[in-house]
Short mmCIF file of N, CA, C and O in Angstrom, two decimals:
data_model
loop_
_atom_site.label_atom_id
_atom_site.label_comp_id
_atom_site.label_asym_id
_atom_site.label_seq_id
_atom_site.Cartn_x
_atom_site.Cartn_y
_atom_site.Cartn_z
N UNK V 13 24.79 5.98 79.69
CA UNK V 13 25.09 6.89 78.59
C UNK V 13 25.16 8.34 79.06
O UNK V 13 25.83 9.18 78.45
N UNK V 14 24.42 8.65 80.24
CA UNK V 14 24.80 9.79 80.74
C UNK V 14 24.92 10.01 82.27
O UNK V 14 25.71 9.10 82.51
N UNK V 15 24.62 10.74 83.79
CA UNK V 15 24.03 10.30 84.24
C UNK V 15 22.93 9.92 84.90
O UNK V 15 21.97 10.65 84.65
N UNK V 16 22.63 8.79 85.87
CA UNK V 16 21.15 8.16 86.15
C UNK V 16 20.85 7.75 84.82
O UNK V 16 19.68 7.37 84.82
N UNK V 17 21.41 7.62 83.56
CA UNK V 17 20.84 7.20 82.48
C UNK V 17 21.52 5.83 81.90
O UNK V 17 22.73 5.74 81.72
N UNK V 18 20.54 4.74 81.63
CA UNK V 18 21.67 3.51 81.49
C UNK V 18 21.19 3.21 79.79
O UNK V 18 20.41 3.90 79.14
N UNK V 19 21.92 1.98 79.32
CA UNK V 19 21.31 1.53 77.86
C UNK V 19 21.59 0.09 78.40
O UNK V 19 22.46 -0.20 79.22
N UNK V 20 20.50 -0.92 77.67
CA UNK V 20 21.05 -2.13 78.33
C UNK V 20 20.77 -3.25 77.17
O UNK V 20 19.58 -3.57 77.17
N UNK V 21 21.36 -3.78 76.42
CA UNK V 21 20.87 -4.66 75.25
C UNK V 21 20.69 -5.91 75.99
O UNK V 21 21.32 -6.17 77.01
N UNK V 22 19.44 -6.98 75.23
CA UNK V 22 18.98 -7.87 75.68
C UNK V 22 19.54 -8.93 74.17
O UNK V 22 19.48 -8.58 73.00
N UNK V 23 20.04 -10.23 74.69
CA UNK V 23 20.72 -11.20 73.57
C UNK V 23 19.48 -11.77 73.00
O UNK V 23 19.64 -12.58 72.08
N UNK V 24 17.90 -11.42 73.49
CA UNK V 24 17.35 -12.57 72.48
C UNK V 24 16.19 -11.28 72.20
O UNK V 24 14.98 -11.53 72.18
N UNK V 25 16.66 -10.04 72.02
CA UNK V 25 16.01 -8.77 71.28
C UNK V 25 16.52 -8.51 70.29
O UNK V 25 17.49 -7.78 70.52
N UNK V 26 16.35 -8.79 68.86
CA UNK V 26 16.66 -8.21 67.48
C UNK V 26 17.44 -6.56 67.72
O UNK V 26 16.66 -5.72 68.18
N UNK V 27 18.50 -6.19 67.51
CA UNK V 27 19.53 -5.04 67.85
C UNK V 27 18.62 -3.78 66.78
O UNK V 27 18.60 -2.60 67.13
N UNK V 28 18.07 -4.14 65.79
CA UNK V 28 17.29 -3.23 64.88
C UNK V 28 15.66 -4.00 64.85
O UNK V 28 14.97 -4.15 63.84
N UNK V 29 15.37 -4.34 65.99
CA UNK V 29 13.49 -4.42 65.83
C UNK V 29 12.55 -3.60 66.04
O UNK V 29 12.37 -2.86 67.01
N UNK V 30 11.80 -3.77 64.88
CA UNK V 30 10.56 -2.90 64.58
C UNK V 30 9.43 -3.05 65.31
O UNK V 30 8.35 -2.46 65.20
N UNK V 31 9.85 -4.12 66.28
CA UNK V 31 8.82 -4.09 67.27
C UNK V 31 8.93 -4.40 68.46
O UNK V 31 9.79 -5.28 68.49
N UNK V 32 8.54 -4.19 69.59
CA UNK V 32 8.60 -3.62 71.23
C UNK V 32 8.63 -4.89 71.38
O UNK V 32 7.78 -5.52 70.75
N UNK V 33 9.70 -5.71 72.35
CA UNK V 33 9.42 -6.36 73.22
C UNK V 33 9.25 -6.33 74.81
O UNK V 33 10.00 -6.66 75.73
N UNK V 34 7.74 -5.72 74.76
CA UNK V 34 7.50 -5.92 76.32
C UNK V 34 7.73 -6.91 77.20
O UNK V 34 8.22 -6.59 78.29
N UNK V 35 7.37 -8.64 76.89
CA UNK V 35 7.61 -9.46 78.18
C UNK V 35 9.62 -9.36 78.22
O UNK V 35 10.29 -9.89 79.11
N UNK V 36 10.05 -8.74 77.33
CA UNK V 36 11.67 -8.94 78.21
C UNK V 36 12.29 -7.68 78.78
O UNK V 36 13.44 -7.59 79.21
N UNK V 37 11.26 -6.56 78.72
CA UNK V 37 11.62 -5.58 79.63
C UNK V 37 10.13 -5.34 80.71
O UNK V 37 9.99 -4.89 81.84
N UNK V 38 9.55 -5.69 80.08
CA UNK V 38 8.62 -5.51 81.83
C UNK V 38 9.25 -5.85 82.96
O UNK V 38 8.99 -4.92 83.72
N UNK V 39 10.20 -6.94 83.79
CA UNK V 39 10.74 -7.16 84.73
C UNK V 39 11.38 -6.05 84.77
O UNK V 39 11.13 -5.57 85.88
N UNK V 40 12.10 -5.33 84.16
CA UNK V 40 13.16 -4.18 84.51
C UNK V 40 12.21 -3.19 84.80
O UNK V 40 12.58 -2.61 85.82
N UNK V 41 11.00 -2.66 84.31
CA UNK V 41 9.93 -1.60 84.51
C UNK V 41 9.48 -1.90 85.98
O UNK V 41 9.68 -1.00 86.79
N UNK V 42 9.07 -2.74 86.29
CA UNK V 42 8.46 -3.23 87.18
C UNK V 42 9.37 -2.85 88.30
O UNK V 42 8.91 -2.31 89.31
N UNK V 43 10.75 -3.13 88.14
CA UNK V 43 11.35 -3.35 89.45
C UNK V 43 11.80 -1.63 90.40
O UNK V 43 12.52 -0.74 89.95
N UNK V 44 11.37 -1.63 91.20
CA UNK V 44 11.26 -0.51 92.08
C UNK V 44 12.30 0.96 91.84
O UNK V 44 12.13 2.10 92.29
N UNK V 45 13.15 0.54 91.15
CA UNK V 45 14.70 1.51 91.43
C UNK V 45 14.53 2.20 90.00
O UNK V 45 15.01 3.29 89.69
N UNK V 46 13.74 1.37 89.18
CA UNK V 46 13.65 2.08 87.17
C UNK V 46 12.51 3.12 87.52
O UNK V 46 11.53 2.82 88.19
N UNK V 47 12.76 4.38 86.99
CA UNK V 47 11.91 5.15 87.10
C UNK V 47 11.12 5.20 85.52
O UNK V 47 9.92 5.36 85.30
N UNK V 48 12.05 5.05 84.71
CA UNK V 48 11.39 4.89 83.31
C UNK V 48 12.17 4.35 82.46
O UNK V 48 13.37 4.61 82.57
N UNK V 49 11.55 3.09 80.98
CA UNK V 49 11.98 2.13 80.74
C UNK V 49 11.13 2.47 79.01
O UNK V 49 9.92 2.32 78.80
N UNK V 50 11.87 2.79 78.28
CA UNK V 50 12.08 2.70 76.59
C UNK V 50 12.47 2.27 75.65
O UNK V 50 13.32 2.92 75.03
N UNK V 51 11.95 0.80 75.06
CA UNK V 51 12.66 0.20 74.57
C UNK V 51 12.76 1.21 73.12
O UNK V 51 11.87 1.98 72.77
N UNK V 52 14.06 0.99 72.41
CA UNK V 52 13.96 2.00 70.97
C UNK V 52 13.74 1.11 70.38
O UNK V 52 13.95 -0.03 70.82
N UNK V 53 13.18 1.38 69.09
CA UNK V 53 13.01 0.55 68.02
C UNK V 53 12.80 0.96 66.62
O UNK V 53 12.42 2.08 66.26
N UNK V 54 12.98 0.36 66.17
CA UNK V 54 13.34 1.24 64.72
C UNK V 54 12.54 1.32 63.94
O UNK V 54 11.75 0.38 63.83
N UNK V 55 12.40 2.63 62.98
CA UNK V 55 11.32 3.15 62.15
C UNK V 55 11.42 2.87 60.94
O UNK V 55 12.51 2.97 60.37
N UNK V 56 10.51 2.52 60.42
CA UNK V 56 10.12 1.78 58.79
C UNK V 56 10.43 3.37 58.48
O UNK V 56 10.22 4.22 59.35
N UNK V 57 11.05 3.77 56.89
CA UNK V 57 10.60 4.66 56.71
C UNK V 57 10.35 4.86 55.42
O UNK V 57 10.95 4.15 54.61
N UNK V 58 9.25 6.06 54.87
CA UNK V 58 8.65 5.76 53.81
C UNK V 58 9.59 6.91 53.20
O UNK V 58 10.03 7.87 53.83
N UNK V 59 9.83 6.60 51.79
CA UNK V 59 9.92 7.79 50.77
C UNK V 59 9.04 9.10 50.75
O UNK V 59 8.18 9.19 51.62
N UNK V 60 9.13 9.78 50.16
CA UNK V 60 8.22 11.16 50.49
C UNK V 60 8.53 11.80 49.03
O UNK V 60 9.73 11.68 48.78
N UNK V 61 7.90 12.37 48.11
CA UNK V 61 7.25 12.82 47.07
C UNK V 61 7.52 14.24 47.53
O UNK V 61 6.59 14.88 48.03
N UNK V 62 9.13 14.96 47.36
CA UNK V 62 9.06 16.19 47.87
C UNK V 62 9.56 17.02 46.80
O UNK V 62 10.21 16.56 45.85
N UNK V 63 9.30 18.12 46.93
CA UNK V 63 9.47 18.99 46.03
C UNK V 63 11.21 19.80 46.37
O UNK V 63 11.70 20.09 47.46
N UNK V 64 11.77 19.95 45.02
CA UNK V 64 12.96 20.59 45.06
C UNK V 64 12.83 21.96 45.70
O UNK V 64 11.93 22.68 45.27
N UNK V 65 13.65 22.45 46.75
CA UNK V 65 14.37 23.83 47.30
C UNK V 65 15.56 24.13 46.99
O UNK V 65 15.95 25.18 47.50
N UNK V 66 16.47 23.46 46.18
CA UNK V 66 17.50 23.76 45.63
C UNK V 66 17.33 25.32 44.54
O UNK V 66 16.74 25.37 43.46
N UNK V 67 17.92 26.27 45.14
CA UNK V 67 17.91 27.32 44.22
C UNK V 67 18.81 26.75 42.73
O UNK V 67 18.27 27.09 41.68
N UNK V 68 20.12 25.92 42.60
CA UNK V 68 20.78 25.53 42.12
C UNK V 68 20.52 24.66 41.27
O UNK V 68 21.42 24.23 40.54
N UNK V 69 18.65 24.02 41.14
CA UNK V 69 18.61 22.95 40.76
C UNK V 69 18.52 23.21 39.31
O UNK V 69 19.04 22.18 38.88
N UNK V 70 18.29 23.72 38.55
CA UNK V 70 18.13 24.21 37.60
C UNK V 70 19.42 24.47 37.08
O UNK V 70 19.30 24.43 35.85
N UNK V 71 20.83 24.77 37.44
CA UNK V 71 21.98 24.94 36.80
C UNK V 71 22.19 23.29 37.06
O UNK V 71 23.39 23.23 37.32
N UNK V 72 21.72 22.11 37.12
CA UNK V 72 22.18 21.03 37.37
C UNK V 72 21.91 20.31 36.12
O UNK V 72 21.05 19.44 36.12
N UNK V 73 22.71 20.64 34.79
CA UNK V 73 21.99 20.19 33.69
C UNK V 73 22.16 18.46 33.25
O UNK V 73 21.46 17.70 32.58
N UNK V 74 23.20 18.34 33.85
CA UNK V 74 23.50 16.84 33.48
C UNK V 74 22.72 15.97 34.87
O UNK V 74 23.06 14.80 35.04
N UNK V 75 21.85 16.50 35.67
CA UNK V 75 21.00 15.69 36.45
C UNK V 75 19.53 15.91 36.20
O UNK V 75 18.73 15.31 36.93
N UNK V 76 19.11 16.66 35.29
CA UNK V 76 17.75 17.43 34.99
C UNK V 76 17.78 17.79 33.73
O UNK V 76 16.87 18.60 33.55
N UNK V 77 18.34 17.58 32.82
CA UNK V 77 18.39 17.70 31.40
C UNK V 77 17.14 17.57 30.64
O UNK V 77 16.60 18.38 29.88
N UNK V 78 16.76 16.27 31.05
CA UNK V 78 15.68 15.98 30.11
C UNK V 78 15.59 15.12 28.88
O UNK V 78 16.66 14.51 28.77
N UNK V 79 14.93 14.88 28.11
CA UNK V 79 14.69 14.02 26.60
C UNK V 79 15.40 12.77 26.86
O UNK V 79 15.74 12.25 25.79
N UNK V 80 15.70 12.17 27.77
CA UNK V 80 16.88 10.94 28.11
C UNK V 80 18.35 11.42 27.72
O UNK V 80 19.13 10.82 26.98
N UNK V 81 18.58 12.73 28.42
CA UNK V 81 19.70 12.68 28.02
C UNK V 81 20.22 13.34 29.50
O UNK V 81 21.22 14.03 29.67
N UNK V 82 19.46 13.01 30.27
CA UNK V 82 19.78 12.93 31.59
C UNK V 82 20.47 12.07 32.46
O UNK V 82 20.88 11.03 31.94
N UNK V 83 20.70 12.23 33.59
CA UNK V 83 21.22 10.57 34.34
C UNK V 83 20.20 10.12 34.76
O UNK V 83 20.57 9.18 35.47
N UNK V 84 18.93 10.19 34.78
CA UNK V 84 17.49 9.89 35.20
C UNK V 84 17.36 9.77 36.62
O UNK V 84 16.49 8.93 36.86
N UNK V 85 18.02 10.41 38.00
CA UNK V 85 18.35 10.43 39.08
C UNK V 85 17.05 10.69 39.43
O UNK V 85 16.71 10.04 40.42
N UNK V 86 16.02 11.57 38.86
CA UNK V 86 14.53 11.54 39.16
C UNK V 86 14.30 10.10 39.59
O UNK V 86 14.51 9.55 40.67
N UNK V 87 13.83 9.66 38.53
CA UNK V 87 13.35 8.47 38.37
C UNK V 87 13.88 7.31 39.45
O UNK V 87 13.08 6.54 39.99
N UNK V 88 15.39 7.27 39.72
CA UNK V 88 16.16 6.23 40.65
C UNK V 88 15.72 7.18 42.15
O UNK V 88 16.04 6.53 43.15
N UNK V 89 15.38 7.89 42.33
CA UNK V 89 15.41 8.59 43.42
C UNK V 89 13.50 8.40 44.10
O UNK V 89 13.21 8.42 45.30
N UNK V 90 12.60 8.25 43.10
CA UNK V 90 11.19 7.81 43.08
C UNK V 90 11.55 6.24 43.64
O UNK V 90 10.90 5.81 44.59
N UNK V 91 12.40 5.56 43.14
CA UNK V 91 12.43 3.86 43.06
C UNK V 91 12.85 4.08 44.88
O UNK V 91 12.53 3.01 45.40
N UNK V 92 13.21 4.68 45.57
CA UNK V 92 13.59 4.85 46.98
C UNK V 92 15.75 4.67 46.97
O UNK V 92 16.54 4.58 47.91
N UNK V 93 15.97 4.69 45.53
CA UNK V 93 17.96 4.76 46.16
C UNK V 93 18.04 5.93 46.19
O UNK V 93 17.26 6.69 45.63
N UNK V 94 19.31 6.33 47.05
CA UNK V 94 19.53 7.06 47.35
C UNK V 94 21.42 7.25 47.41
O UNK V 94 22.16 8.21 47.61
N UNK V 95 21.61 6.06 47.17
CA UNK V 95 23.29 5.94 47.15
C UNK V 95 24.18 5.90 48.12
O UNK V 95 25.40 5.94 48.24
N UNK V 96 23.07 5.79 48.89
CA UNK V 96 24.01 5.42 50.62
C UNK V 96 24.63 4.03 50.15
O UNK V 96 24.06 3.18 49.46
N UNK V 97 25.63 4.00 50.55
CA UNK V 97 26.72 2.95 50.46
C UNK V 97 27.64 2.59 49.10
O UNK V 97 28.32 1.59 48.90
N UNK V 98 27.40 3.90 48.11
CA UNK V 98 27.99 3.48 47.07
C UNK V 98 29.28 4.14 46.91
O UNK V 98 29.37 5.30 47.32
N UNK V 99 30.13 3.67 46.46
CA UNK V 99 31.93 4.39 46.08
C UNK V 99 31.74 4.26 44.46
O UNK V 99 31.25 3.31 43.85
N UNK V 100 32.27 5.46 43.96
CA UNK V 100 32.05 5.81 42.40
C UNK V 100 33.60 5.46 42.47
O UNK V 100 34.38 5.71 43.39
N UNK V 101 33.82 4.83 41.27
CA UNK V 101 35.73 5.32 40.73
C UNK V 101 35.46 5.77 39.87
O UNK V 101 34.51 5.44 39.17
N UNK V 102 36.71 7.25 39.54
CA UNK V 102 36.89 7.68 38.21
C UNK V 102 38.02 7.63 37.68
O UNK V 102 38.95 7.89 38.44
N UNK V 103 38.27 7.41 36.64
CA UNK V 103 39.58 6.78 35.83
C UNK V 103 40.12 7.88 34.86
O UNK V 103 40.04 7.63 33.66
N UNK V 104 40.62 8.95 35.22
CA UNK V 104 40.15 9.96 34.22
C UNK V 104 41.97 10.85 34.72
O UNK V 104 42.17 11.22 35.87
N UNK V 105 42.93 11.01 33.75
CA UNK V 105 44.18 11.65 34.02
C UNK V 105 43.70 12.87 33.95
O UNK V 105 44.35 13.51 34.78
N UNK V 106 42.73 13.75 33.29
CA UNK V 106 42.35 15.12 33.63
C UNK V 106 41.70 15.15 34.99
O UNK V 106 41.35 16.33 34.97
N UNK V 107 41.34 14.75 36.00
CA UNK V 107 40.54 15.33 36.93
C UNK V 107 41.31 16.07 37.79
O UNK V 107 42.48 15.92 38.15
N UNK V 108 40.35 17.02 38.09
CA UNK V 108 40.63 18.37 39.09
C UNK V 108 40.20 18.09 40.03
O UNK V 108 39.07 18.39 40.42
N UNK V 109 41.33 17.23 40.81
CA UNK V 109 41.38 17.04 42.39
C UNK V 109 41.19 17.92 43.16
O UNK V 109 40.69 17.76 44.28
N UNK V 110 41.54 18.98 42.71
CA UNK V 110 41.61 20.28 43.59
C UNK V 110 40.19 21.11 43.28
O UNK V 110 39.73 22.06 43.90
N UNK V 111 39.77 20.55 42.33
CA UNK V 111 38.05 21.75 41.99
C UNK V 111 36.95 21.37 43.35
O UNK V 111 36.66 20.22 43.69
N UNK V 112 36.43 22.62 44.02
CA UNK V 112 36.21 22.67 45.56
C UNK V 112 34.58 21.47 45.36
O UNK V 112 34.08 20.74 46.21
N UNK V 113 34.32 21.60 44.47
CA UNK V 113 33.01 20.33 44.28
C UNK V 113 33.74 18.73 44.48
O UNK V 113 32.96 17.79 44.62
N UNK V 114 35.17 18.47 44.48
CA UNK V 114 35.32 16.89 44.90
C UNK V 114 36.77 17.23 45.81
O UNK V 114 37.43 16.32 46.31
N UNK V 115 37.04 18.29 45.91
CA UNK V 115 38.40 18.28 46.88
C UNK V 115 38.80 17.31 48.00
O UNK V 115 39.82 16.67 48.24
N UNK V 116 37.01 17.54 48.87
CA UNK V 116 37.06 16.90 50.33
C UNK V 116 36.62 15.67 50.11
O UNK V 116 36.61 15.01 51.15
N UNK V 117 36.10 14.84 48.78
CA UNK V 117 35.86 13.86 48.71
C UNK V 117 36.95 12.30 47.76
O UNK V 117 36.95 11.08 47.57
N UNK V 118 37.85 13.84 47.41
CA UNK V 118 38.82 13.26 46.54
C UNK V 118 39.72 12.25 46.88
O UNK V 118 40.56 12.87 47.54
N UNK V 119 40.24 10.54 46.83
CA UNK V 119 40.87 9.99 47.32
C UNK V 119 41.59 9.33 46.45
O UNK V 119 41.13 8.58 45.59
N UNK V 120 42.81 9.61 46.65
CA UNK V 120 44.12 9.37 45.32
C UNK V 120 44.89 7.89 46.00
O UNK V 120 45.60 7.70 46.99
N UNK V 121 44.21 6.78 44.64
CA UNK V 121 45.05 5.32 44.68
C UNK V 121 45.65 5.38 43.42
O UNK V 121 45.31 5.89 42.35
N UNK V 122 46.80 4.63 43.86
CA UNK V 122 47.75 4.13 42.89
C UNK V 122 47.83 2.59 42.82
O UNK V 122 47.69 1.94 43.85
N UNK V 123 48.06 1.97 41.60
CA UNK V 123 47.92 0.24 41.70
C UNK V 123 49.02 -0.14 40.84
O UNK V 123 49.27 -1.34 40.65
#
């Protein structure tokens, strides 16, 4: 990956494991020419209970509204989603493709 630097996947090591397998890289540690040997492995990770820095958050009325007349994004955002992997469609002949809040996200199908 760079150089003197190698990456080397092993076929009977889980590609995302949460835990070290030493007996299938100790032979590579061991052997005279590896100066140092890291298997990566991947981190559980917890939600975190953080407080807003958005100066903006407060003009965000249809996400913070209140009385249930919110989108309750609090609440889904406590549950740990976060919306990685989701595609919204909007069906809407008024939208402002061009308004700089969806410009770069804007993607025009026809069916």
């Amino acid at each position: 990956i760079m150089p003197d630097y190698y990456h080397f996947q092993h076929r009977k090591v889980a590609k995302r494991s949460t835990f070290a397998s030493t007996h299938y890289h100790q032979p590579l540690a061991e052997d005279s020419d590896v100066l140092w040997v890291e298997q990566q492995v991947a981190k559980s990770r917890q939600k975190r209970n953080v407080a807003f820095n958005d100066p903006k958050w407060p003009l965000m009325w249809y996400l913070n509204r209140g009385s249930g007349l919110d989108m309750n994004v609090l609440k889904a955002w406590d549950m740990g989603y976060t919306g990685k992997g989701v595609v919204v469609t909007i069906l809407d002949d008024g939208i402002e493709k061009d308004h700089p809040d969806l410009s770069r996200n804007y993607v025009s199908t026809t069916f």
